[in-house]
Every structure is written in C-alpha cells, then in structure tokens.
PDB file of C-alpha atoms in Angstrom:
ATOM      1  CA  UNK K   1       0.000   0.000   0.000  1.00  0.00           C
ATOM      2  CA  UNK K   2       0.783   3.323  -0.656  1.00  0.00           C
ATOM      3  CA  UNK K   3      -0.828   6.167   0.923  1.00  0.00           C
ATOM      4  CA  UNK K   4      -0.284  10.038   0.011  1.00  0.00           C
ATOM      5  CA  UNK K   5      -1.583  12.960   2.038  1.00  0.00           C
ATOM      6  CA  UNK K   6      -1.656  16.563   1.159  1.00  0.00           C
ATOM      7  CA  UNK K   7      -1.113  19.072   3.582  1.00  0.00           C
ATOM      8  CA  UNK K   8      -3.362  21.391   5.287  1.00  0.00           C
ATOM      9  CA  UNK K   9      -4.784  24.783   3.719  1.00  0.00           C
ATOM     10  CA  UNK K  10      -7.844  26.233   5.951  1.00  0.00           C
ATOM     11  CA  UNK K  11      -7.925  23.100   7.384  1.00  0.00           C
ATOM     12  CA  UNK K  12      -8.935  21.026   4.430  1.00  0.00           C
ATOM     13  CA  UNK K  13      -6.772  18.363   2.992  1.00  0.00           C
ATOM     14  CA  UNK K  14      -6.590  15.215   0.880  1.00  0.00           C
ATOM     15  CA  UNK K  15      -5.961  11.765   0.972  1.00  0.00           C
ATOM     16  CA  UNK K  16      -5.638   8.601  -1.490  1.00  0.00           C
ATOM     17  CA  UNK K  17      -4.171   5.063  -0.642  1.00  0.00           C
ATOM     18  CA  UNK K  18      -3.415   2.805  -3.644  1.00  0.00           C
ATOM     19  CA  UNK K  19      -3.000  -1.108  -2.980  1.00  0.00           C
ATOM     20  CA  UNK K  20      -2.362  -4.015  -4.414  1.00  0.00           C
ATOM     21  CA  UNK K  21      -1.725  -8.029  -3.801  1.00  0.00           C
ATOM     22  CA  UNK K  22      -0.361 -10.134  -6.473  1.00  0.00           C
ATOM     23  CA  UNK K  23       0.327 -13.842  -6.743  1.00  0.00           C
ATOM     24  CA  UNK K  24       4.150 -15.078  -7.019  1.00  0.00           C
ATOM     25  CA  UNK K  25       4.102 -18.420  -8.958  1.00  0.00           C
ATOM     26  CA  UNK K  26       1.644 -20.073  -6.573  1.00  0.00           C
ATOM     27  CA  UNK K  27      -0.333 -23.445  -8.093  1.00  0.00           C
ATOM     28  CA  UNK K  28      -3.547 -22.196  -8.882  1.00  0.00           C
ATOM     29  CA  UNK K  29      -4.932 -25.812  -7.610  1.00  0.00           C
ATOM     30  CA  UNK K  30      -4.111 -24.937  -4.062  1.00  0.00           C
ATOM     31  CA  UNK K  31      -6.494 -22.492  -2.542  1.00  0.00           C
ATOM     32  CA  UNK K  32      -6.095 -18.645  -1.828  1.00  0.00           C
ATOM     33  CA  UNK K  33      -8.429 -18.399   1.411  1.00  0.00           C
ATOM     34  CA  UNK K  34      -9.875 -15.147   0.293  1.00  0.00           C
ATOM     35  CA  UNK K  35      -6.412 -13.752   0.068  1.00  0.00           C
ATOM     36  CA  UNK K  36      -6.377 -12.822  -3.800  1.00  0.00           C
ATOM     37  CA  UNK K  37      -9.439 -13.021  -6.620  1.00  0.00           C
ATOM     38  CA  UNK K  38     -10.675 -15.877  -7.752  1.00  0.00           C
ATOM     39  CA  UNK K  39      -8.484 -18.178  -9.607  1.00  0.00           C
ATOM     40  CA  UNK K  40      -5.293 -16.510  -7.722  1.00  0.00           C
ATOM     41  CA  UNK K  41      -6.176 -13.306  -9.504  1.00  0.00           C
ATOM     42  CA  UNK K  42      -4.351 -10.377  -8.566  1.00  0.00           C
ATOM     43  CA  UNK K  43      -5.478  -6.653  -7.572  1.00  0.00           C
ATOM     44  CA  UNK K  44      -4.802  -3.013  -8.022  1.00  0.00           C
ATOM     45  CA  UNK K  45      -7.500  -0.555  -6.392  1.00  0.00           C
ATOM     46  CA  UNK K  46      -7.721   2.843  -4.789  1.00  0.00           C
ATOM     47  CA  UNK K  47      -8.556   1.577  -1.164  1.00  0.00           C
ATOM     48  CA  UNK K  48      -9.133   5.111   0.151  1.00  0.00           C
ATOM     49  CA  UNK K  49      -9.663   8.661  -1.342  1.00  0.00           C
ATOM     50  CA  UNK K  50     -11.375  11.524   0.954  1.00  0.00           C
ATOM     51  CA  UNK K  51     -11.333  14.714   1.606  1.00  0.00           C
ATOM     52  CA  UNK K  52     -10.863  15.821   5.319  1.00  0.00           C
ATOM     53  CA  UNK K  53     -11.256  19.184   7.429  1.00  0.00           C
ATOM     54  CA  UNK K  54     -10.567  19.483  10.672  1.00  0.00           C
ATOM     55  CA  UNK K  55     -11.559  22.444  13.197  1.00  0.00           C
ATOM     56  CA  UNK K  56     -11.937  22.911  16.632  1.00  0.00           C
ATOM     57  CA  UNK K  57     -10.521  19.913  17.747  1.00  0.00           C
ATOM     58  CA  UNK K  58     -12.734  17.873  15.303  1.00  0.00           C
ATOM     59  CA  UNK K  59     -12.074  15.910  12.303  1.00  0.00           C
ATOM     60  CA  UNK K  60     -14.910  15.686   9.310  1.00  0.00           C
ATOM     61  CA  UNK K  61     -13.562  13.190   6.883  1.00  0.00           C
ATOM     62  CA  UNK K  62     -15.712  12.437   3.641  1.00  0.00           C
ATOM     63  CA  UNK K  63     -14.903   9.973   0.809  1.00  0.00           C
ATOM     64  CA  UNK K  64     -13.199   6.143   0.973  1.00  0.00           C
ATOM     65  CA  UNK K  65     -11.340   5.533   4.072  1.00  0.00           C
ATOM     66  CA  UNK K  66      -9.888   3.778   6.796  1.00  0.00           C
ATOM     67  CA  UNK K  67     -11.820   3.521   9.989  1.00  0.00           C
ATOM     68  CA  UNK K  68     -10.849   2.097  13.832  1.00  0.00           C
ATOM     69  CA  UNK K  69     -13.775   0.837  15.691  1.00  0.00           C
ATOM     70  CA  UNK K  70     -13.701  -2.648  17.653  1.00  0.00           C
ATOM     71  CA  UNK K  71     -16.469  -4.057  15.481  1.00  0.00           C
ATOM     72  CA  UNK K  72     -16.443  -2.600  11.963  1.00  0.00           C
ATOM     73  CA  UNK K  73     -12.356  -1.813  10.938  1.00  0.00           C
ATOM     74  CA  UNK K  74      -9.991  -2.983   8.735  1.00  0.00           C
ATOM     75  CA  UNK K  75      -9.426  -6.231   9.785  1.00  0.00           C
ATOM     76  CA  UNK K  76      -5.788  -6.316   8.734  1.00  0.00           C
ATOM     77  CA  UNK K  77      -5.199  -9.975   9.978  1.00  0.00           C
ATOM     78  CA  UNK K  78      -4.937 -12.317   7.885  1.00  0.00           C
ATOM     79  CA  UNK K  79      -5.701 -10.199   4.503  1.00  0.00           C
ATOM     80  CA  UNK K  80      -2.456  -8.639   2.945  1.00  0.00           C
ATOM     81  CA  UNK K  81      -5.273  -5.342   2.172  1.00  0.00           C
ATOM     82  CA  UNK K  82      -7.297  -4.246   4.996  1.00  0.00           C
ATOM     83  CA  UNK K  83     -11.334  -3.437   4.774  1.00  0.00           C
ATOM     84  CA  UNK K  84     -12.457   0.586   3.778  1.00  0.00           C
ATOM     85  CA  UNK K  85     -15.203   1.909   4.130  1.00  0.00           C
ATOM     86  CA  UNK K  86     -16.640   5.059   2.071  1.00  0.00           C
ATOM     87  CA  UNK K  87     -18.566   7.560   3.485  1.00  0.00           C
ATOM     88  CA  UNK K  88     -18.616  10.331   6.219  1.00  0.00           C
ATOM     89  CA  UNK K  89     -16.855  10.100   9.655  1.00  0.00           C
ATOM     90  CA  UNK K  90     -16.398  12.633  12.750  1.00  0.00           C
ATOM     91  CA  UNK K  91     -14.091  12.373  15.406  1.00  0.00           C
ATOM     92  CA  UNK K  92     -14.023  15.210  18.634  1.00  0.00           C
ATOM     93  CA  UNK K  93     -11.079  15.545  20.730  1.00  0.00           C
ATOM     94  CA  UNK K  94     -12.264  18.698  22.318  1.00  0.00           C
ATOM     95  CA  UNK K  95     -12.354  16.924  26.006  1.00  0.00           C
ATOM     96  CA  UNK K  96      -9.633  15.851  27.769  1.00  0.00           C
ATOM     97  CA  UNK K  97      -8.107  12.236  27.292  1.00  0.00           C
ATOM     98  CA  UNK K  98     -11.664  11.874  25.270  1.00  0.00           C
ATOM     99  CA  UNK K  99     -12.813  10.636  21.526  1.00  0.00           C
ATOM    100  CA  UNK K 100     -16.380  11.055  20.422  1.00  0.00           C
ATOM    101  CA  UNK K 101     -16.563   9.093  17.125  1.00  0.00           C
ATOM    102  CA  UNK K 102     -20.014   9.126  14.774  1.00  0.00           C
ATOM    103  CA  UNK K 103     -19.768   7.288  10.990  1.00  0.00           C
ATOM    104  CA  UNK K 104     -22.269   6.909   8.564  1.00  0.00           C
ATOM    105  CA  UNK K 105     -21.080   4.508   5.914  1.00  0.00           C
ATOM    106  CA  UNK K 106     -22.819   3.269   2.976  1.00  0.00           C
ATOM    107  CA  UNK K 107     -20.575   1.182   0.925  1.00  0.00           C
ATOM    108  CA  UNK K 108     -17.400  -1.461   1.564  1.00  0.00           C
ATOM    109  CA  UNK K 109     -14.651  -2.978  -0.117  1.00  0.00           C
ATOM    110  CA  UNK K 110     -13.514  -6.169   1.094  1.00  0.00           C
ATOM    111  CA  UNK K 111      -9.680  -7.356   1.939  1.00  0.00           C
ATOM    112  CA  UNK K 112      -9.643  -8.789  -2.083  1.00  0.00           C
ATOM    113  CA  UNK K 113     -12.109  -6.746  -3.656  1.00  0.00           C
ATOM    114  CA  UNK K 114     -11.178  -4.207  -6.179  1.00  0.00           C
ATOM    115  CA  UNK K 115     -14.418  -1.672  -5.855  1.00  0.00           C
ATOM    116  CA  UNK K 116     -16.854  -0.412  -3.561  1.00  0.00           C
ATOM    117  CA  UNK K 117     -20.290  -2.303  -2.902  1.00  0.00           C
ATOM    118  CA  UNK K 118     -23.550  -1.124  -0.436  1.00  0.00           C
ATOM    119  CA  UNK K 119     -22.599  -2.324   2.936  1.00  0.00           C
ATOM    120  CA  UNK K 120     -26.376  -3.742   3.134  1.00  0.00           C
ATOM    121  CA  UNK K 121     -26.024  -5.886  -0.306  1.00  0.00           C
ATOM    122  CA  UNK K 122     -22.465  -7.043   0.682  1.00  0.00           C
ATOM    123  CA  UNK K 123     -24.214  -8.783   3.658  1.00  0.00           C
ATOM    124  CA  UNK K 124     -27.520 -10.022   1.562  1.00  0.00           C
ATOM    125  CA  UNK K 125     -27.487  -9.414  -2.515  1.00  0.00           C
ATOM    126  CA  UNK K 126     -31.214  -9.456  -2.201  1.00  0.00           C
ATOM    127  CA  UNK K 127     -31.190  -6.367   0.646  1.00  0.00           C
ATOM    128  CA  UNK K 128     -32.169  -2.569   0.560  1.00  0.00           C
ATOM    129  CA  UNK K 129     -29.589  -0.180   0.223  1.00  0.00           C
ATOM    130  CA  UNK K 130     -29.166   0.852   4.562  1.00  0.00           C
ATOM    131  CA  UNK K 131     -26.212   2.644   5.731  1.00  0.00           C
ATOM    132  CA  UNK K 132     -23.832   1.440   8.780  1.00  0.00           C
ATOM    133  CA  UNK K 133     -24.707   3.787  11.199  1.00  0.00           C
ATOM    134  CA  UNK K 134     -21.984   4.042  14.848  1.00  0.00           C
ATOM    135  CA  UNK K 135     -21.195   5.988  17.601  1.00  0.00           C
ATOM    136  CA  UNK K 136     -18.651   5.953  20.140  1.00  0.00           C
ATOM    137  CA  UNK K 137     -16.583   7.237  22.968  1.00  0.00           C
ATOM    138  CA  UNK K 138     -13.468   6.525  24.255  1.00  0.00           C
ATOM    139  CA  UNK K 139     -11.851   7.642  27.093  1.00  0.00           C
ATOM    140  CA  UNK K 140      -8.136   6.887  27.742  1.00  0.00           C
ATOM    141  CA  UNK K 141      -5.475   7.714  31.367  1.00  0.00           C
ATOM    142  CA  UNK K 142      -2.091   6.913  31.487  1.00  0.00           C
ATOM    143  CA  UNK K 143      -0.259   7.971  34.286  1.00  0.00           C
ATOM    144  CA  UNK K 144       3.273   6.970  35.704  1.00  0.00           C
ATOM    145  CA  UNK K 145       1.655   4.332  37.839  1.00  0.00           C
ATOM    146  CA  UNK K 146      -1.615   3.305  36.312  1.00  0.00           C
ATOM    147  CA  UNK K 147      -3.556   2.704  33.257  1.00  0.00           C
ATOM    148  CA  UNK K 148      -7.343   3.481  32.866  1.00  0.00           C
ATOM    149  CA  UNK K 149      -9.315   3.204  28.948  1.00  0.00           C
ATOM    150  CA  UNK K 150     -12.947   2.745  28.934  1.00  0.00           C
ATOM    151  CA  UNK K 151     -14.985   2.804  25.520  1.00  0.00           C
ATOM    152  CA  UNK K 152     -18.550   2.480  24.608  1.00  0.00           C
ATOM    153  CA  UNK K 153     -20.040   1.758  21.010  1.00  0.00           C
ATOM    154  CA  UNK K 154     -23.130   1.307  18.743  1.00  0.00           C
ATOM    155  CA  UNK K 155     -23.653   0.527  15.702  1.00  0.00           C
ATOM    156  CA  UNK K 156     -26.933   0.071  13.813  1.00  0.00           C
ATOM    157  CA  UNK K 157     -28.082  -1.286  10.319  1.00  0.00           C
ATOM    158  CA  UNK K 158     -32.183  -1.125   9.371  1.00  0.00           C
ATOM    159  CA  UNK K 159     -33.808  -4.538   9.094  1.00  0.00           C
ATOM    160  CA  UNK K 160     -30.551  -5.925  10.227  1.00  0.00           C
ATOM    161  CA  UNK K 161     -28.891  -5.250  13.271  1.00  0.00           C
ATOM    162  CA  UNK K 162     -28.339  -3.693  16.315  1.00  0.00           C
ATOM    163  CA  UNK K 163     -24.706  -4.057  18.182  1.00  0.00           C
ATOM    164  CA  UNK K 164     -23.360  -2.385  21.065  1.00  0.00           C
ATOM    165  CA  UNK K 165     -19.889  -3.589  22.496  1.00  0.00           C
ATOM    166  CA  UNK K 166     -18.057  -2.204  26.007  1.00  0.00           C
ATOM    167  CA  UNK K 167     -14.772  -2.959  27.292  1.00  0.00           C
ATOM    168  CA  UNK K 168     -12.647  -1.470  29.961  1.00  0.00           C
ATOM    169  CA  UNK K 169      -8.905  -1.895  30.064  1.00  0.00           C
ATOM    170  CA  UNK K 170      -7.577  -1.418  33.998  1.00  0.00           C
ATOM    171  CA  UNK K 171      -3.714  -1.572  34.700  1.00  0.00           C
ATOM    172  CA  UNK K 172      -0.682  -1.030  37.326  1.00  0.00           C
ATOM    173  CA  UNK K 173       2.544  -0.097  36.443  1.00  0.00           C
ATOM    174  CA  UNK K 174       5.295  -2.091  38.940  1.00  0.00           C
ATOM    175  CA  UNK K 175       8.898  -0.521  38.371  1.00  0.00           C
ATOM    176  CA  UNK K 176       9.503  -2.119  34.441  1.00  0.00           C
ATOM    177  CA  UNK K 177       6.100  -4.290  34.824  1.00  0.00           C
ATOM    178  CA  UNK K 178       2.574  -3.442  33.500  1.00  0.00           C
ATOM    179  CA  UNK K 179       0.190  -5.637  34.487  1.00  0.00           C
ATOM    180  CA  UNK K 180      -3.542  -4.998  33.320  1.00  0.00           C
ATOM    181  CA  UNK K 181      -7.068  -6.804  32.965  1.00  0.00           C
ATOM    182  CA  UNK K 182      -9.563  -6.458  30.459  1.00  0.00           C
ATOM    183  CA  UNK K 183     -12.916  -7.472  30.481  1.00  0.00           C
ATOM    184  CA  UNK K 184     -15.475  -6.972  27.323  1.00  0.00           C
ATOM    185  CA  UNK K 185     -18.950  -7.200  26.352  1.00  0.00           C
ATOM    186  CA  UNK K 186     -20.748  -7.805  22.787  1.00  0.00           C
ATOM    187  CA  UNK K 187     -24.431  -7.617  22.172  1.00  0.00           C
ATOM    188  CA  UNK K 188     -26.087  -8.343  18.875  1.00  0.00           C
ATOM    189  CA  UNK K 189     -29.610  -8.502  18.289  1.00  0.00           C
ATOM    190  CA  UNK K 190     -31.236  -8.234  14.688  1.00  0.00           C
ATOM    191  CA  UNK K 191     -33.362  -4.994  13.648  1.00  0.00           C
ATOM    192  CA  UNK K 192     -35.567  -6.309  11.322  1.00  0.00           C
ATOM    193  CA  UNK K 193     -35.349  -9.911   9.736  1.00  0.00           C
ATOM    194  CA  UNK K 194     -34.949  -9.050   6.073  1.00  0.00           C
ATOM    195  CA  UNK K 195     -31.297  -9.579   6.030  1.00  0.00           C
ATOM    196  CA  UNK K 196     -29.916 -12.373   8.110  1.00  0.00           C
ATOM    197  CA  UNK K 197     -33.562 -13.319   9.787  1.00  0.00           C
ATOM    198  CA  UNK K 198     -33.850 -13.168  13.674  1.00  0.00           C
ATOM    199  CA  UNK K 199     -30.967 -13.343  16.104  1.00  0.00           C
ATOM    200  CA  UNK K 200     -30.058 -12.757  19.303  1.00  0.00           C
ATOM    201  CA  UNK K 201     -26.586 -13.399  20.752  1.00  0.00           C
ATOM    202  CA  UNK K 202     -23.369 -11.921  22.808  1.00  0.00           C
ATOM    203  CA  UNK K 203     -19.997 -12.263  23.687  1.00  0.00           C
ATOM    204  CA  UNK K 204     -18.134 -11.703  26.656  1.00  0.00           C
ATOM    205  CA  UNK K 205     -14.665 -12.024  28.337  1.00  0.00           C
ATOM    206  CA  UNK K 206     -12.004 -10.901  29.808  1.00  0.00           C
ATOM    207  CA  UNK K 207      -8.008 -10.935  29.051  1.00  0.00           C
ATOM    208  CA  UNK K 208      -5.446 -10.345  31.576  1.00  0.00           C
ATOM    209  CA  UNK K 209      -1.478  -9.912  30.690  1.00  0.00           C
ATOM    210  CA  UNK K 210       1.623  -8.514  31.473  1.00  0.00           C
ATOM    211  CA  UNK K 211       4.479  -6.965  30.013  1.00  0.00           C
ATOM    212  CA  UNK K 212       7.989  -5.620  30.513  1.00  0.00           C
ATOM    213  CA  UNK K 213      11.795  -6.392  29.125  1.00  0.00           C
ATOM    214  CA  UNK K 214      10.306  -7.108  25.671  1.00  0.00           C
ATOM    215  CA  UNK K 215       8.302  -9.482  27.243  1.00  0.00           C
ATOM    216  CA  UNK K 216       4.637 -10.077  27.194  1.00  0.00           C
ATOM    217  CA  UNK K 217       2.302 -12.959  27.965  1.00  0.00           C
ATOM    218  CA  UNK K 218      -1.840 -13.142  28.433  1.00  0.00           C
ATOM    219  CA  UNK K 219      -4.385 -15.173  28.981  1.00  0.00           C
ATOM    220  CA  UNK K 220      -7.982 -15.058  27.567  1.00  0.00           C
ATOM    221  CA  UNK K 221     -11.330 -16.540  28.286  1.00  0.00           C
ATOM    222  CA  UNK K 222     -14.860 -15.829  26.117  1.00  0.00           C
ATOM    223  CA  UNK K 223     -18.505 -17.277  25.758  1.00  0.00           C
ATOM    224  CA  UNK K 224     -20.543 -17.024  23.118  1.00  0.00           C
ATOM    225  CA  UNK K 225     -24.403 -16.922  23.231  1.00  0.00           C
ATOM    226  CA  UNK K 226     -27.416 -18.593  21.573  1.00  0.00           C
ATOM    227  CA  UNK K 227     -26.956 -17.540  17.840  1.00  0.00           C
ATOM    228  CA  UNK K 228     -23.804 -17.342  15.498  1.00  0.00           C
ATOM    229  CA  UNK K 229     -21.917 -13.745  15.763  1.00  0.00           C
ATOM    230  CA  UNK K 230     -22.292 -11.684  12.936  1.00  0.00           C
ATOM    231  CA  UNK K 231     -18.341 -10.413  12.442  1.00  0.00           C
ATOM    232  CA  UNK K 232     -18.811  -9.008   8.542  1.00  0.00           C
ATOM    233  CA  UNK K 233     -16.953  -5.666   9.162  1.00  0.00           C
ATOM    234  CA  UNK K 234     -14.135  -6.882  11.115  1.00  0.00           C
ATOM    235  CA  UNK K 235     -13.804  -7.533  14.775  1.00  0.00           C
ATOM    236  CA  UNK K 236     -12.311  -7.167  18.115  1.00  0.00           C
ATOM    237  CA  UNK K 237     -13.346 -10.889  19.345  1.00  0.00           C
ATOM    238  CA  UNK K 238     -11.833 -11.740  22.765  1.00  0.00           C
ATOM    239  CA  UNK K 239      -9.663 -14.944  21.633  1.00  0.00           C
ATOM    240  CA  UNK K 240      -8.131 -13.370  18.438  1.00  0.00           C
ATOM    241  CA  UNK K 241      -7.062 -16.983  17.532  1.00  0.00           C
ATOM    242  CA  UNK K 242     -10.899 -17.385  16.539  1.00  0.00           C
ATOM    243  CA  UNK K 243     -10.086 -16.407  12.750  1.00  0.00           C
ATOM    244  CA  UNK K 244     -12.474 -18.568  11.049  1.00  0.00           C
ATOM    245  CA  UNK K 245     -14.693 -20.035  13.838  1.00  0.00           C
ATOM    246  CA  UNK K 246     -15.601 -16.254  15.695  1.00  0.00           C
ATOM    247  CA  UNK K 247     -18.902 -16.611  15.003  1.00  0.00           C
ATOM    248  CA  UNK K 248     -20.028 -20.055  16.316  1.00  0.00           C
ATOM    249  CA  UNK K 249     -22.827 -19.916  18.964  1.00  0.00           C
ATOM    250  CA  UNK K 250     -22.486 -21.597  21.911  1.00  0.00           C
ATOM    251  CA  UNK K 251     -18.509 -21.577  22.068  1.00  0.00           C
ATOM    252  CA  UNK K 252     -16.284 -21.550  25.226  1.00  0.00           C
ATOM    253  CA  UNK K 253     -12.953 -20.509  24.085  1.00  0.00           C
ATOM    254  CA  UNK K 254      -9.676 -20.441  25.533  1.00  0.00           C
ATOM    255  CA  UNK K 255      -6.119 -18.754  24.920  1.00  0.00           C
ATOM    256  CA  UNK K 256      -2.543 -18.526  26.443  1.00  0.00           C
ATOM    257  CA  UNK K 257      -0.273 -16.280  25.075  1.00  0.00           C
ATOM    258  CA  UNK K 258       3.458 -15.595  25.005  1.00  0.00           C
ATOM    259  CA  UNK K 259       5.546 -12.896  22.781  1.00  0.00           C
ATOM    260  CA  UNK K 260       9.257 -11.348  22.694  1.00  0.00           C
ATOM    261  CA  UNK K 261      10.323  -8.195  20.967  1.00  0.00           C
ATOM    262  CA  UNK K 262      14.254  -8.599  20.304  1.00  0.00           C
ATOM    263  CA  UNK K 263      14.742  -4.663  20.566  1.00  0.00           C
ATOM    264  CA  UNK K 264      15.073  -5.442  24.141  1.00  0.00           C
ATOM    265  CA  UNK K 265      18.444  -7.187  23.141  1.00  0.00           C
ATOM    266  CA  UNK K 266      19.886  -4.979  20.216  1.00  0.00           C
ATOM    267  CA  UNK K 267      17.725  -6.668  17.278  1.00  0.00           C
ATOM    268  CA  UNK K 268      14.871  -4.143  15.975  1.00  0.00           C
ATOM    269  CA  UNK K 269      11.752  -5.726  14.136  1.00  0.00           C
ATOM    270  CA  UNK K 270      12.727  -9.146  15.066  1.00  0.00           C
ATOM    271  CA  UNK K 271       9.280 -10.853  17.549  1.00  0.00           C
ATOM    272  CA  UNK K 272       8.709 -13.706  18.090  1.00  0.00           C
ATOM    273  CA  UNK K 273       5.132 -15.440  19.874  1.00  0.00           C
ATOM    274  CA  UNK K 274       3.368 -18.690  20.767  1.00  0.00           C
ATOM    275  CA  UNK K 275      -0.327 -19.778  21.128  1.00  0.00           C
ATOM    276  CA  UNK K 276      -2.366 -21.963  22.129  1.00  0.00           C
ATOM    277  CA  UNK K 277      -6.145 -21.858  21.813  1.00  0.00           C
ATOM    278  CA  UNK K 278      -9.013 -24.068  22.833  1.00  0.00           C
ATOM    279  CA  UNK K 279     -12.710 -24.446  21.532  1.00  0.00           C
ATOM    280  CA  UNK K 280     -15.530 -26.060  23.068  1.00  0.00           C
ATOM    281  CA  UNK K 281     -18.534 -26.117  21.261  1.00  0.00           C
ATOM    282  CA  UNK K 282     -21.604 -28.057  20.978  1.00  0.00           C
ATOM    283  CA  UNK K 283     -21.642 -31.252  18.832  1.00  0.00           C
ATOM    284  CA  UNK K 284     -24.390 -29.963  16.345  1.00  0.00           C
ATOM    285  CA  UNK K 285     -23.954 -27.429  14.204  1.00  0.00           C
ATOM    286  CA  UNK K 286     -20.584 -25.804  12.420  1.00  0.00           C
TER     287      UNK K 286
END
C-alpha cells in the first residue's frame, strides 16, 4: 500500500491510498483463502480517497477511508489489504483524554475486492440499500503508575442489526512491569429480519497480561451466546485466535499467550510469539 496525504490549507486536505496483492508463482490448484481473486487473480485498487477538514478539535472526513472501531475496521489480519469503508466520519477531541466518534457509511470494499459495494447488499445481494450507522466514545489515562481506557459503542443497520460492544482496560505499572485486565462485552440482536432473519446473541470475556523487558504474555477466556456472531466488518473478538470459527454460537474458548520483541536485546523488528487456543462447542452445528 501506498498512501499520500496533502497538507493542510484552511484546514482542508486530501488523501488517497493505492494497494495491491499479487500472486508469485503459486499453483492455482491450491487455494487462496480469500487472500487474492478468484483463480489466484491479482489486484490493483484505490482503497481510500477523501477529503478531510478538521476544526476545533474535530475531524470531518468524507470519501473512501480507513476507519478504527472494535467491530467494523480494517481487519488487517490475515488479509495482505485491509477493509475501507466510504462515506462520512467525525471524530471530537475537544475533552480531555476523550474521543467522540459518529460514521455513517454506505458502501465497503472487502480485503480482495477491487471496488466499492452497499454495505447492506455485501451482507444479503437481495437487501435494501441501509447505511452502517456508529457511535462511540473513548476515554483513555495513562499515568506513571496506572492505566485506565474505557470505551462504549453502537452501531446500527435497518432490518438488520443492532450491536453495542463495552470494554474497559484497567492496569498497574510495577517498576519495568505493567500488568492490566480487560474485560469486554458484545451484544447483537437483529433490527428487522430481512437480512440475516432473527438473532439474538453476545460475547463476553475478559483478558489479563503482562508486560515488561520485551516481554509479554496473556491469557484469555470468552462465551458465546445462543446464535452465530455476525463479524462481517471486522472484529475485536476476545480470543483473536478465533479467525475462522468467531462466530459459532455456543462456544467456550480459551487462549494462552506468550511474545518477545528482540529490541530489548539490540535486534529491531525481530518478535517472536506462541499460542495456544481451545474451543468447546456443541456437537451440532458448524
């Protein structure tokens, strides 16, 4: 990717990312997992292009973009090009340690997609054209002994869904150690049955870690409810290992997590991590 940004005059400016993925002498019998086109295809697109002012501590950005929200972002892991989004976005920072975020997006292009489609149709071909409507706040303390971030969202599709997610992120700072805890909770619940038909599920958990020397290691723990999760847009689930099974109902899931940064010892860029994940779900089903 390649992304280009003019500066500021009156507070306006420009923007434009161009990306592409391309296969290197792969066997087209093997498959791609979404990664390229069909067929191993490869891509060239414009990912984002907007135009953005920003006054009085706010930012009004209008056009294809980039957004940052726990449950509709780019979703950069696995795909080598992330999710956009086009449409209009506003971000405050007029109160202290505080972001008040409100979107309203009406189309999406997906990690190997090479346009734009209605973020309603994406979900359902069959669906009317309804905008991804969210708003959040988040609220973020560091200090030289402690660590406080809260943040509260919504988001809202007509006759499809309603989602509102919370997590807090509490830590203490011992000398070179950071220890913290993080607990979550998802809510979905459909709006209207036109789309995906009637639902209504949740997710919560909680991780807990710590950090220091280069060093970090966490555990985490998350239950699903009733009905399947509806992820579409990206996520923020509490096991991150759940690539392709985030969405299964019912689910007990389990992680252990250990990481190194090499900085610590002279060798920039170099990490290295292990997992281990476990998922209990019920027999019938996916």
């Amino acid at each position: 990717m390649l992304s280009v940004n003019t500066g500021s005059l009156h507070g306006i400016s420009l923007g434009v990312t161009f990306g592409t993925a391309n296969d290197m002498f792969s066997n087209d019998n093997d498959g791609a997992y979404g990664l390229l086109q069909e067929d191993h295809e490869g891509y060239a697109t414009l990912k984002e292009y907007y135009v953005q002012g920003e006054w009085l501590k706010t930012a009004i950005k209008y056009g294809a973009q980039h957004i940052n929200t726990p449950w509709a972002n780019g979703d950069e892991y696995p795909w080598f090009l992330p999710i956009t989004y086009r449409g209009l976005s506003v971000i405050n920072r007029g109160l202290s340690n505080t972001e008040i975020h409100g979107y309203y997006l009406t189309d999406i292009s997906a990690p190997n997609s090479d346009e734009f489609v209605d973020i309603s149709k994406n979900v359902s071909s069959g669906a009317d054209s309804n905008p991804l409507i969210i708003g959040g706040i988040k609220y973020a303390l560091d200090s030289e002994s402690y660590i406080f971030n809260a943040q509260g969202w919504g988001y809202h599709v007509d006759d499809f869904i309603d989602m509102s997610y919370v997590d807090l992120n509490v830590g203490k700072k011992f000398g070179p150690w950071t220890s913290y805890i993080k607990p979550s909770y998802l809510a979905q619940k459909s709006a209207g049955d036109e789309i995906r038909g009637d639902f209504d599920t949740y997710q919560y958990g909680v991780v807990a870690g710590t950090e220091a020397y280069g060093f970090n290691a966490s555990l985490h723990y998350s239950e699903t409810g009733d009905d399947k999760l509806f992820r579409g847009w990206g996520h923020s689930s509490v096991v991150p290992a759940q690539f392709l099974v985030s969405e299964r109902a019912e689910e007990t899931a389990y992680m252990a997590y250990a990481g190194y940064a090499f900085d610590a010892i002279g060798i920039p860029g170099l990490y290295a991590a292990i997992t281990y994940a476990s998922f209990d779900t019920p027999d019938s089903g996916t």
